[in-house]
mmCIF file of C-alpha atoms in Angstrom:
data_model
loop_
_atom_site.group_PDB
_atom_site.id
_atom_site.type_symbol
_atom_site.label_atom_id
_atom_site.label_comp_id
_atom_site.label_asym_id
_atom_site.label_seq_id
_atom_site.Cartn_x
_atom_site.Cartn_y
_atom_site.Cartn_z
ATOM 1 C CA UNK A 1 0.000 0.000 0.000
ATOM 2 C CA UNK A 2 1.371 3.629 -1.169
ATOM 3 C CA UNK A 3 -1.100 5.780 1.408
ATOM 4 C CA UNK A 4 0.010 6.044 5.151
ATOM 5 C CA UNK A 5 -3.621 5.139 5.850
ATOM 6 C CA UNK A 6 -6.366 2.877 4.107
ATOM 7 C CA UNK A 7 -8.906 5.582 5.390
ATOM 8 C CA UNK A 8 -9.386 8.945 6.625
ATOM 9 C CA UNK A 9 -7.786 9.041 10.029
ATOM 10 C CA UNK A 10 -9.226 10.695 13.081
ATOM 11 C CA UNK A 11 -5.837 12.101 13.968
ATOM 12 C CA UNK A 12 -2.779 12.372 12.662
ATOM 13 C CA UNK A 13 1.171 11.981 14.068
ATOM 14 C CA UNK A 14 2.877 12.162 10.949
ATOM 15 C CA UNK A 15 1.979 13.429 6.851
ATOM 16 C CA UNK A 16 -0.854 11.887 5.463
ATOM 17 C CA UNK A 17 -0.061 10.029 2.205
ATOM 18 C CA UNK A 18 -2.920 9.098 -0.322
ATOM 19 C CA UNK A 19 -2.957 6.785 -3.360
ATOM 20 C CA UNK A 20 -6.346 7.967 -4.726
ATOM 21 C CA UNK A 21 -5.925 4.326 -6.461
ATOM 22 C CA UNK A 22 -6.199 2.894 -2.659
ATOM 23 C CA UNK A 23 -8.851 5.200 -1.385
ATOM 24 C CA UNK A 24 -12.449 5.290 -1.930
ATOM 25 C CA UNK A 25 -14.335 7.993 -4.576
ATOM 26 C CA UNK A 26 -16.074 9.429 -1.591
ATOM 27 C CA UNK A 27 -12.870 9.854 0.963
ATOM 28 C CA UNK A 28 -10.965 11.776 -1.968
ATOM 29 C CA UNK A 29 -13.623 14.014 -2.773
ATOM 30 C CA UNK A 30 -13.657 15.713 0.894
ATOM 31 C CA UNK A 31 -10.172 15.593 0.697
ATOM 32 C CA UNK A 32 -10.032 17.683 -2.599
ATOM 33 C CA UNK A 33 -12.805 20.166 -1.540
ATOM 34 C CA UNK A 34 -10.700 20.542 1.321
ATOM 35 C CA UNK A 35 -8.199 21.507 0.057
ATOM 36 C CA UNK A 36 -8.656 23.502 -3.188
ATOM 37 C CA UNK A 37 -10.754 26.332 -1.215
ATOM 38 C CA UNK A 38 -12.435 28.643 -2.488
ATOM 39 C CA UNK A 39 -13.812 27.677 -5.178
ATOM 40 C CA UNK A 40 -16.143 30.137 -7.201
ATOM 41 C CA UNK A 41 -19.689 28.687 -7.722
ATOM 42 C CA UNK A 42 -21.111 28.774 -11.065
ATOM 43 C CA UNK A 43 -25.125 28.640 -10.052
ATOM 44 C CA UNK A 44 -26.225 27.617 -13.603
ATOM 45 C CA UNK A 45 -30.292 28.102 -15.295
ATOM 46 C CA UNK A 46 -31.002 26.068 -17.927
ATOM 47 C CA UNK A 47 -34.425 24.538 -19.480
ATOM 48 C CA UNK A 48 -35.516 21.015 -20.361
ATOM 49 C CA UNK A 49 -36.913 20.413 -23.622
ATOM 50 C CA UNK A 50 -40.626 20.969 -21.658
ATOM 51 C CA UNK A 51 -39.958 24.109 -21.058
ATOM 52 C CA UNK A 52 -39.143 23.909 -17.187
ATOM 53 C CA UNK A 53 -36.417 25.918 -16.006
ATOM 54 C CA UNK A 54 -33.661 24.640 -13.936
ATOM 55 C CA UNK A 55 -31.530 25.921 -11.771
ATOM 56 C CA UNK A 56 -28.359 24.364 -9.415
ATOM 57 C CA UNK A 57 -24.927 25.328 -8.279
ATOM 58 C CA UNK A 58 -21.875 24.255 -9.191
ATOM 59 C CA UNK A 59 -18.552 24.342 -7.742
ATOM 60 C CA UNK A 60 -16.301 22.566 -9.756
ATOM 61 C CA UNK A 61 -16.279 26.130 -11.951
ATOM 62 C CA UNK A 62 -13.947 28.693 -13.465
ATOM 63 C CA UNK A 63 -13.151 30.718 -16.508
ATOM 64 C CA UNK A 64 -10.789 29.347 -18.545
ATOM 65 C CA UNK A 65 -9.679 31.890 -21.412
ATOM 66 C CA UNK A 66 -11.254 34.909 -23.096
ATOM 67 C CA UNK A 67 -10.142 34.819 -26.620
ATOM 68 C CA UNK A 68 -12.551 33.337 -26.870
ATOM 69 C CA UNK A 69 -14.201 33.865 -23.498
ATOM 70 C CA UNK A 70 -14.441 29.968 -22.171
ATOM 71 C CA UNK A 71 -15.568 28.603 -19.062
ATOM 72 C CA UNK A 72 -15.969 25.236 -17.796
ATOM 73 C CA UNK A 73 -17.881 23.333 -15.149
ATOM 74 C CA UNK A 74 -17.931 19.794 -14.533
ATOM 75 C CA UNK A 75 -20.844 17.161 -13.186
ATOM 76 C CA UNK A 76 -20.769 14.287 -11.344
ATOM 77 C CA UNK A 77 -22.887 11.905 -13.198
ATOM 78 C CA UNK A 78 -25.609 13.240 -15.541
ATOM 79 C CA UNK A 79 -27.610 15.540 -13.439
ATOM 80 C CA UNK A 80 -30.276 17.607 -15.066
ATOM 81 C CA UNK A 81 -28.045 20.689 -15.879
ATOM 82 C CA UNK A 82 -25.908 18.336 -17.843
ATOM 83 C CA UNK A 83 -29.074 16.854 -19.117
ATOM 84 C CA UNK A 84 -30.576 20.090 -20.320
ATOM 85 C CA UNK A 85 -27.593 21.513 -21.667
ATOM 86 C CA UNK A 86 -26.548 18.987 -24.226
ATOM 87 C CA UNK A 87 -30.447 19.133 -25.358
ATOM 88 C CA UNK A 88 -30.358 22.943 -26.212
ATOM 89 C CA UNK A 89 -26.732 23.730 -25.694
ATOM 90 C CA UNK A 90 -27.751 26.603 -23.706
ATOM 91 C CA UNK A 91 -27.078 28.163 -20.295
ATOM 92 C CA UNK A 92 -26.983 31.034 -17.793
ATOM 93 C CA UNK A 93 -23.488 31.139 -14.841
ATOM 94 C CA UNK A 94 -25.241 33.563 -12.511
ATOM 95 C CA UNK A 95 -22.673 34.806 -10.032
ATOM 96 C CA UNK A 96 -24.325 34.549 -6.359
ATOM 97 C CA UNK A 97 -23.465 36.860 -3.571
ATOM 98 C CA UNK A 98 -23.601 35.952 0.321
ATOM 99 C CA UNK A 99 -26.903 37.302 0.328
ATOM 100 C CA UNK A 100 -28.071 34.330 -2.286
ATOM 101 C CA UNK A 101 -26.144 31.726 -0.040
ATOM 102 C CA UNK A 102 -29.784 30.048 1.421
ATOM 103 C CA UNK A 103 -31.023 30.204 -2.242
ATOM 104 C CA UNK A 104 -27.773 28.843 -3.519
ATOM 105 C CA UNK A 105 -27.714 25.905 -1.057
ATOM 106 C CA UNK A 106 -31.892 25.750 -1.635
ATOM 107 C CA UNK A 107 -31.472 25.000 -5.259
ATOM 108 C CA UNK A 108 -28.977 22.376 -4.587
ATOM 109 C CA UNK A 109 -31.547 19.864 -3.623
ATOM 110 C CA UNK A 110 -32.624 17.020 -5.151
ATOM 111 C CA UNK A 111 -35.170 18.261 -7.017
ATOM 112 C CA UNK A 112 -37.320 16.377 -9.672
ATOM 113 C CA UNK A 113 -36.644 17.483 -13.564
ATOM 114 C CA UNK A 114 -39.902 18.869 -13.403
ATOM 115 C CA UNK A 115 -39.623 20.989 -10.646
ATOM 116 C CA UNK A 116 -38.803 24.626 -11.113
ATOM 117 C CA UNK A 117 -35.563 25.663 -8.638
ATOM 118 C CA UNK A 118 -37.031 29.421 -9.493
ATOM 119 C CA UNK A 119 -40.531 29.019 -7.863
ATOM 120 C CA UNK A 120 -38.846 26.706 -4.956
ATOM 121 C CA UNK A 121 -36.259 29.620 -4.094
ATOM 122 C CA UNK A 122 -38.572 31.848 -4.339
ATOM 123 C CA UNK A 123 -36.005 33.705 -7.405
ATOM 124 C CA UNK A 124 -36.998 36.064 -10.152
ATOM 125 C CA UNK A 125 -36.512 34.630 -13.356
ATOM 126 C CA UNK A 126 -35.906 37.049 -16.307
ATOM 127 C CA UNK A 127 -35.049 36.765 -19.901
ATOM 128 C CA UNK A 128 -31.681 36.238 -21.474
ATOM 129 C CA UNK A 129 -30.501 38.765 -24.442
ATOM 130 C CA UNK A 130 -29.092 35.423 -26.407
ATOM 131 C CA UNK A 131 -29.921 32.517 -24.576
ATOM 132 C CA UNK A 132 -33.317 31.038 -23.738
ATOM 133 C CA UNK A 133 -32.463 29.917 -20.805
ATOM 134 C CA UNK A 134 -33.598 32.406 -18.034
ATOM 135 C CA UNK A 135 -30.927 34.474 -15.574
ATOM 136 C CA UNK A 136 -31.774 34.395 -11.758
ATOM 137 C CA UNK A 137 -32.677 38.252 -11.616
ATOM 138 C CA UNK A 138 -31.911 38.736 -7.967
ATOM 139 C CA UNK A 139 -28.054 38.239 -8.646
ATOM 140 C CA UNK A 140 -25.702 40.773 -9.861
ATOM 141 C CA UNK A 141 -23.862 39.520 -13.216
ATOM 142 C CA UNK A 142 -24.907 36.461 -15.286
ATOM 143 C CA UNK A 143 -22.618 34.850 -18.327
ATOM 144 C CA UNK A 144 -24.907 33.676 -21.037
ATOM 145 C CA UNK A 145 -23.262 30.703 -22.787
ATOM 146 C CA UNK A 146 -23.225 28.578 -25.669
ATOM 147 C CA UNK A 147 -22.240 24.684 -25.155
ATOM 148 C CA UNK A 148 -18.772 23.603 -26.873
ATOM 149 C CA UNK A 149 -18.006 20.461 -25.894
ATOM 150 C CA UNK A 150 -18.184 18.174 -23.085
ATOM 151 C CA UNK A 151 -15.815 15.776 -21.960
ATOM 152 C CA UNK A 152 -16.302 12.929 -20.074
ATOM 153 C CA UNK A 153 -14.026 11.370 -17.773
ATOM 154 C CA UNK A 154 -15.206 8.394 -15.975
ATOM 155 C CA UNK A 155 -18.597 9.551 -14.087
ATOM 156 C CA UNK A 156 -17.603 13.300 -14.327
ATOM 157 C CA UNK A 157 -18.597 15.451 -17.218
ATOM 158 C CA UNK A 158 -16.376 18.254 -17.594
ATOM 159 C CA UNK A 159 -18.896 21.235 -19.770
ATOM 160 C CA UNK A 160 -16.822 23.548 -21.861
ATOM 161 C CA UNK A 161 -18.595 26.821 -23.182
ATOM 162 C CA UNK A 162 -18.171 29.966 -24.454
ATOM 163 C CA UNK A 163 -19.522 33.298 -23.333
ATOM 164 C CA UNK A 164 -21.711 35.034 -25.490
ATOM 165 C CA UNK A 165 -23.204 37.676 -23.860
ATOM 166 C CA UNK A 166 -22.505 39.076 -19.984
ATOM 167 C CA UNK A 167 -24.924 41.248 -17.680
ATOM 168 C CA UNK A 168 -23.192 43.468 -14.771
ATOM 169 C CA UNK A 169 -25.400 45.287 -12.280
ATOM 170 C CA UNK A 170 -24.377 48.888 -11.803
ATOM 171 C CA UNK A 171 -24.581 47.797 -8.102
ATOM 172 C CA UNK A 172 -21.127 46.062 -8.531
ATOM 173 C CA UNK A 173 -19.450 48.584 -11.096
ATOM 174 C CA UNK A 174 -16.845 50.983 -9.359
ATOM 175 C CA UNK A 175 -14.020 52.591 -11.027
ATOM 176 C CA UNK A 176 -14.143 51.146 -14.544
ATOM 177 C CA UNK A 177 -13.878 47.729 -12.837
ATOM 178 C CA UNK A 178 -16.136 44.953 -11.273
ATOM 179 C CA UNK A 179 -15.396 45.642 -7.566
ATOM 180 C CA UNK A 180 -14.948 42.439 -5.610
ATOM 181 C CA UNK A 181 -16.614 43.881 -1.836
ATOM 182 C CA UNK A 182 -19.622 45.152 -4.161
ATOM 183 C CA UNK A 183 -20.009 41.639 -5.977
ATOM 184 C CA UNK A 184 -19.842 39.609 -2.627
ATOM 185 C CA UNK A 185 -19.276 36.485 -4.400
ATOM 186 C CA UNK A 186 -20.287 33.017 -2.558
ATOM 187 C CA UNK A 187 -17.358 30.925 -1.886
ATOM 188 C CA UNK A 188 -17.810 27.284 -1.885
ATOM 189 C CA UNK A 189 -15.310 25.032 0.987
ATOM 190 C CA UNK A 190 -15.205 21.151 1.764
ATOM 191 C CA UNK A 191 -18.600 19.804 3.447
ATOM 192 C CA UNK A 192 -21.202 21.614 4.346
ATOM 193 C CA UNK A 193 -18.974 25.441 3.983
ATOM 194 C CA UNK A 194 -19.325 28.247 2.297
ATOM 195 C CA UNK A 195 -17.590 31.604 2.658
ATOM 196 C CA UNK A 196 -17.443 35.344 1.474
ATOM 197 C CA UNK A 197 -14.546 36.671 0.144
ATOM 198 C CA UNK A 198 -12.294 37.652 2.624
ATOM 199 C CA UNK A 199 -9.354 39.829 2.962
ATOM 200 C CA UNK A 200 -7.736 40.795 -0.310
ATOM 201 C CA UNK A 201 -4.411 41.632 -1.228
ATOM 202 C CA UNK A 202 -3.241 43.398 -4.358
ATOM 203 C CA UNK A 203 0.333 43.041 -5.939
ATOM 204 C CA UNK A 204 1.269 44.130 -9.099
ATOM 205 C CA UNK A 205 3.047 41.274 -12.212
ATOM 206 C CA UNK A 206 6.694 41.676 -11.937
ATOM 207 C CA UNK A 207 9.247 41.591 -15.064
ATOM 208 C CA UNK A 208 12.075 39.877 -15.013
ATOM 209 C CA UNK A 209 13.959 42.736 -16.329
ATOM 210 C CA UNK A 210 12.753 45.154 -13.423
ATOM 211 C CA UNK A 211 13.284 41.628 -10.979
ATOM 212 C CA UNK A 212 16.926 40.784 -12.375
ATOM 213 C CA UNK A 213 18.007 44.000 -12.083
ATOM 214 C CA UNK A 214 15.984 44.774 -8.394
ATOM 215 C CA UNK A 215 18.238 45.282 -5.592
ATOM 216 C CA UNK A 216 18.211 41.814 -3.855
ATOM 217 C CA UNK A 217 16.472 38.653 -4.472
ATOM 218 C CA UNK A 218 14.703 35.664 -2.428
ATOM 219 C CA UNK A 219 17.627 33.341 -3.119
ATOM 220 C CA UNK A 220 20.112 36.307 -1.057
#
C-alpha cells in the first residue's frame, strides 16, 4: 500500500499520504474540496426540452480563457443541468453573492426534472438577451453561454462553453472595474462550507527585467 492510511484518520502523528488508487471515490472528494478552497460557484439556469427551467450550483467552476471567453464546469454523473444543456446547448453562470447563499444551497436539492428551482427559491426569473435559458434576476452579473463540448471522464462530465453575452449590475461597477466587496461572491469550501470573500491583497506582475536587475532577491 502507497497511502500512510487505508482511510481517513481521526488524527494524525505524521503526513498523510494518499494513493487515490487505494482510497475510496467518496474519501478523496472531501479531501479535494478541502483543500482547493475557495472555489467560485457557477449557479447555472437552464431549461428542459418541456420548457421547465432549472436551476443548481456548481462548484467545480472557473473561466478558462477569453479569446474566446471559455468557461468550464464539470458534473458528477448526468444531473439535469448536464441533461438540459446537451439538449439545447444553452445556459446562464449567474454569479451569487452571500446574500443568495440560502437560495444557492436551496437549489442544490434534489429536485425532480420537473420541478422549477425558481418558484422553490422563491427567485426572479428574467429573460436572457441570447440565450433562452432564463438568468436568476436577484443576482448581480450572469454569463450567457453557448455549449462547446463536453468531456467525459469516468462519471464526471467536464462542460466547456463559451460566453456570449454578460450582464453586470451597476450595483457592482466601481471605477471602470467589477469591484470584488460590491459583488460579494459566494465561496464554496469542503462539506457543508461556504464563505465570502475575505481579505484581499493586491500586488502588481513583476518583469524579469525590473526583478533581475531589483536590488536583492529571495535566493540572497
Amino acid at each position: 500500500m502507497r497511502s500512510s492510511h487505508s482511510t481517513p484518520p481521526t488524527t494524525l502523528e505524521s503526513p498523510l499520504e494518499v494513493d487515490t488508487a487505494e482510497w475510496g471515490a467518496g474519501d478523496v472528494y472531501h479531501l479535494l474540496t478541502g483543500l482547493v478552497i475557495p472555489r467560485p460557484i457557477a449557479w447555472i439556469s437552464t431549461i428542459s426540452d418541456t420548457g421547465v427551467a432549472n436551476l443548481a450550483p456548481h462548484s467545480f467552476f472557473n473561466v478558462m480563457g477569453y479569446k474566446p471567453p471559455i468557461v468550464a464546469f464539470s458534473s458528477s454523473g448526468r444531473k439535469d443541468t448536464l441533461t438540459n444543456i446537451e439538449a439545447n446547448g444553452e445556459f446562464v453562470v449567474n454569479i451569487p453573492t452571500m446574500g443568495l447563499v440560502e437560495a444557492v444551497n436551496l437549489s442544490a436539492t434534489d429536485f425532480p426534472p420537473d420541478e422549477d428551482e425558481f418558484a422553490w427559491c422563491g427567485l426572479t426569473a428574467v429573460a436572457s438577451a441570447l440565450v433562452a435559458p432564463p438568468r436568476v434576476a436577484e443576482a448581480p452579473a450572469h454569463l450567457e453561454c453557448r455549449h462547446h463540448q463536453t468531456v467525459t471522464i469516468g462519471d464526471m462530465h467536464i462542460v466547456l462553453a463559451e460566453v456570449v453575452h454578460i450582464h453586470i449590475a451597476e450595483s457592482v461597477w466601481e471605477g471602470g472595474r467589477v469591484s470584488p466587496e460590491l459583488l460579494d461572491p459566494v465561496a464554496r469550501l469542503g462539506g457543508s462550507g461556504y464563505a465570502g470573500l475575505g481579505k484581499q491583497v493586491s500586488l502588481p506582475r513583476q518583469k524579469w527585467a525590473d526583478v533581475k536587475l531589483g536590488s536583492g532577491s529571495a535566493r540572497d
